[in-house]
Amino acid sequence: LQAQLPAYPKPENLMKFDLGSNSAHQYFVDGLSLSVGEDGVVRYTLVIKTSGGATNVSFEGIRCDNSRVRIYAFGHQGNQWTRARNSEWRDIRPSEINGYHYALLKDYYCTAATVSTREARKLPEIINVLKRGPDRYQRPAL
């Protein structure tokens, strides 16, 4: 089952999120692309602006119930999408170098339930957490 690709992100729809670290990069989610599917997957467009001036764009999905991520497509010049060649679910690990998938999973997209009962938040709650920032004192364990 292929995910429907969203419209390419526009700067005015980007919502910045914090990793809670001293990252030199800036991380954003396109608010118009955010969705929570009936399958429990939170789908979103991720935009990373690197300290060197590059911009990386990808359309992804996160499963809260098993702490996994899938990249569906990558953005390219000309505001075009290219589907990912290797679009398989992979585990999200706290030790990831950039840690943005881990932050989205724990701080923004998923409930603070135990691993076996964790589920995606409702879309309005995800948007609210992105706007106000996460409560890191209530981070669930993986």
mmCIF file of C-alpha atoms in Angstrom:
data_model
loop_
_atom_site.group_PDB
_atom_site.id
_atom_site.type_symbol
_atom_site.label_atom_id
_atom_site.label_comp_id
_atom_site.label_asym_id
_atom_site.label_seq_id
_atom_site.Cartn_x
_atom_site.Cartn_y
_atom_site.Cartn_z
ATOM 1 C CA LEU A 1 0.000 0.000 0.000
ATOM 2 C CA GLN A 2 1.550 3.283 -1.128
ATOM 3 C CA ALA A 3 0.921 6.465 0.787
ATOM 4 C CA GLN A 4 -0.632 9.366 -1.093
ATOM 5 C CA LEU A 5 2.077 12.011 -1.493
ATOM 6 C CA PRO A 6 1.108 15.444 -0.171
ATOM 7 C CA ALA A 7 1.575 18.799 -1.836
ATOM 8 C CA TYR A 8 5.177 19.971 -1.622
ATOM 9 C CA PRO A 9 5.733 21.988 1.586
ATOM 10 C CA LYS A 10 5.580 25.776 1.580
ATOM 11 C CA PRO A 11 7.618 27.848 4.065
ATOM 12 C CA GLU A 12 4.511 29.441 5.615
ATOM 13 C CA ASN A 13 3.172 26.009 6.660
ATOM 14 C CA LEU A 14 6.313 24.792 8.428
ATOM 15 C CA MET A 15 6.183 24.181 12.170
ATOM 16 C CA LYS A 16 9.567 24.142 13.889
ATOM 17 C CA PHE A 17 10.193 21.476 16.510
ATOM 18 C CA ASP A 18 12.887 21.195 19.135
ATOM 19 C CA LEU A 19 15.130 18.195 19.688
ATOM 20 C CA GLY A 20 16.083 19.332 23.158
ATOM 21 C CA SER A 21 19.737 19.374 22.180
ATOM 22 C CA ASN A 22 22.216 21.818 20.749
ATOM 23 C CA SER A 23 21.729 20.724 17.149
ATOM 24 C CA ALA A 24 23.133 23.036 14.515
ATOM 25 C CA HIS A 25 20.263 22.086 12.194
ATOM 26 C CA GLN A 26 16.667 23.294 12.216
ATOM 27 C CA TYR A 27 13.801 20.790 12.024
ATOM 28 C CA PHE A 28 10.284 21.424 10.726
ATOM 29 C CA VAL A 29 7.058 19.547 10.020
ATOM 30 C CA ASP A 30 4.724 20.750 7.294
ATOM 31 C CA GLY A 31 1.461 21.288 9.151
ATOM 32 C CA LEU A 32 -0.664 20.741 6.036
ATOM 33 C CA SER A 33 0.831 17.306 5.412
ATOM 34 C CA LEU A 34 0.231 15.981 8.939
ATOM 35 C CA SER A 35 -2.297 13.175 9.219
ATOM 36 C CA VAL A 36 -3.141 10.285 11.491
ATOM 37 C CA GLY A 37 -4.366 7.367 9.415
ATOM 38 C CA GLU A 38 -6.908 4.741 10.355
ATOM 39 C CA ASP A 39 -3.901 2.403 10.441
ATOM 40 C CA GLY A 40 -2.461 4.442 13.341
ATOM 41 C CA VAL A 41 0.403 5.859 11.280
ATOM 42 C CA VAL A 42 1.291 9.526 11.688
ATOM 43 C CA ARG A 43 2.303 10.782 8.227
ATOM 44 C CA TYR A 44 4.101 14.073 7.722
ATOM 45 C CA THR A 45 6.559 15.998 5.605
ATOM 46 C CA LEU A 46 9.868 16.620 7.366
ATOM 47 C CA VAL A 47 12.075 19.572 6.412
ATOM 48 C CA ILE A 48 15.619 19.812 7.743
ATOM 49 C CA LYS A 49 17.605 23.003 7.196
ATOM 50 C CA THR A 50 21.253 22.175 7.804
ATOM 51 C CA SER A 51 23.832 24.507 9.266
ATOM 52 C CA GLY A 52 25.604 24.414 5.888
ATOM 53 C CA GLY A 53 22.576 25.846 4.086
ATOM 54 C CA ALA A 54 21.151 22.672 2.533
ATOM 55 C CA THR A 55 17.472 21.787 2.837
ATOM 56 C CA ASN A 56 16.401 18.134 3.035
ATOM 57 C CA VAL A 57 12.741 17.213 2.512
ATOM 58 C CA SER A 58 11.111 13.826 3.038
ATOM 59 C CA PHE A 59 7.610 12.408 3.417
ATOM 60 C CA GLU A 60 7.533 9.877 6.256
ATOM 61 C CA GLY A 61 5.352 7.848 8.582
ATOM 62 C CA ILE A 62 5.778 6.896 12.246
ATOM 63 C CA ARG A 63 4.044 3.987 13.979
ATOM 64 C CA CYS A 64 3.651 4.654 17.680
ATOM 65 C CA ASP A 65 2.610 1.101 18.583
ATOM 66 C CA ASN A 66 5.941 -0.434 17.576
ATOM 67 C CA SER A 67 8.324 2.568 17.417
ATOM 68 C CA ARG A 68 9.041 2.344 13.698
ATOM 69 C CA VAL A 69 9.546 4.846 10.876
ATOM 70 C CA ARG A 70 9.151 4.612 7.121
ATOM 71 C CA ILE A 71 10.321 7.079 4.480
ATOM 72 C CA TYR A 72 7.921 7.199 1.531
ATOM 73 C CA ALA A 73 9.529 9.879 -0.648
ATOM 74 C CA PHE A 74 12.254 12.506 -0.899
ATOM 75 C CA GLY A 75 11.884 16.077 -2.095
ATOM 76 C CA HIS A 76 14.019 17.507 -4.902
ATOM 77 C CA GLN A 77 14.638 20.812 -6.626
ATOM 78 C CA GLY A 78 11.628 22.042 -8.502
ATOM 79 C CA ASN A 79 9.355 20.995 -5.624
ATOM 80 C CA GLN A 80 9.076 17.436 -6.883
ATOM 81 C CA TRP A 81 8.759 14.138 -5.009
ATOM 82 C CA THR A 82 10.666 10.949 -5.780
ATOM 83 C CA ARG A 83 9.430 7.789 -4.083
ATOM 84 C CA ALA A 84 12.020 6.147 -1.853
ATOM 85 C CA ARG A 85 13.573 3.029 -3.363
ATOM 86 C CA ASN A 86 13.898 1.271 -0.025
ATOM 87 C CA SER A 87 10.686 2.231 1.742
ATOM 88 C CA GLU A 88 10.614 -0.297 4.559
ATOM 89 C CA TRP A 89 9.689 0.125 8.195
ATOM 90 C CA ARG A 90 12.714 0.390 10.478
ATOM 91 C CA ASP A 91 13.120 0.666 14.227
ATOM 92 C CA ILE A 92 13.545 4.078 15.819
ATOM 93 C CA ARG A 93 16.443 4.000 18.241
ATOM 94 C CA PRO A 94 17.304 6.607 20.879
ATOM 95 C CA SER A 95 20.925 6.432 19.782
ATOM 96 C CA GLU A 96 20.268 7.818 16.294
ATOM 97 C CA ILE A 97 22.812 10.512 15.486
ATOM 98 C CA ASN A 98 20.301 13.285 14.787
ATOM 99 C CA GLY A 99 17.528 11.847 16.934
ATOM 100 C CA TYR A 100 14.693 13.642 15.152
ATOM 101 C CA HIS A 101 12.625 10.489 14.615
ATOM 102 C CA TYR A 102 13.050 9.613 18.280
ATOM 103 C CA ALA A 103 11.971 13.132 19.316
ATOM 104 C CA LEU A 104 8.908 13.060 17.048
ATOM 105 C CA LEU A 105 7.916 9.638 18.395
ATOM 106 C CA LYS A 106 8.356 10.416 22.075
ATOM 107 C CA ASP A 107 7.735 14.139 22.375
ATOM 108 C CA TYR A 108 5.212 15.026 19.694
ATOM 109 C CA TYR A 109 3.281 12.239 17.958
ATOM 110 C CA CYS A 110 2.610 9.496 20.487
ATOM 111 C CA THR A 111 0.808 9.140 23.799
ATOM 112 C CA ALA A 112 2.767 8.696 26.997
ATOM 113 C CA ALA A 113 1.507 5.154 27.514
ATOM 114 C CA THR A 114 3.657 2.086 27.987
ATOM 115 C CA VAL A 115 5.279 0.677 24.873
ATOM 116 C CA SER A 116 2.670 -2.035 24.418
ATOM 117 C CA THR A 117 -0.252 0.423 24.639
ATOM 118 C CA ARG A 118 1.291 3.528 23.048
ATOM 119 C CA GLU A 119 -0.766 5.019 20.249
ATOM 120 C CA ALA A 120 -0.803 8.067 18.026
ATOM 121 C CA ARG A 121 -2.226 11.246 19.476
ATOM 122 C CA LYS A 122 -5.203 12.834 17.752
ATOM 123 C CA LEU A 123 -4.232 15.323 15.032
ATOM 124 C CA PRO A 124 -5.331 18.463 16.951
ATOM 125 C CA GLU A 125 -3.215 17.366 19.927
ATOM 126 C CA ILE A 126 -0.153 16.779 17.709
ATOM 127 C CA ILE A 127 -0.527 20.266 16.239
ATOM 128 C CA ASN A 128 -0.916 21.734 19.722
ATOM 129 C CA VAL A 129 2.233 19.992 20.983
ATOM 130 C CA LEU A 130 4.171 21.177 17.916
ATOM 131 C CA LYS A 131 3.040 24.748 18.599
ATOM 132 C CA ARG A 132 3.678 24.805 22.362
ATOM 133 C CA GLY A 133 6.543 22.351 22.599
ATOM 134 C CA PRO A 134 6.713 19.007 24.393
ATOM 135 C CA ASP A 135 6.583 18.277 28.086
ATOM 136 C CA ARG A 136 9.826 16.356 28.408
ATOM 137 C CA TYR A 137 9.092 15.336 31.978
ATOM 138 C CA GLN A 138 6.360 13.000 30.742
ATOM 139 C CA ARG A 139 8.360 11.268 28.000
ATOM 140 C CA PRO A 140 7.411 7.621 27.636
ATOM 141 C CA ALA A 141 10.043 4.897 27.636
ATOM 142 C CA LEU A 142 10.585 2.949 24.423
#
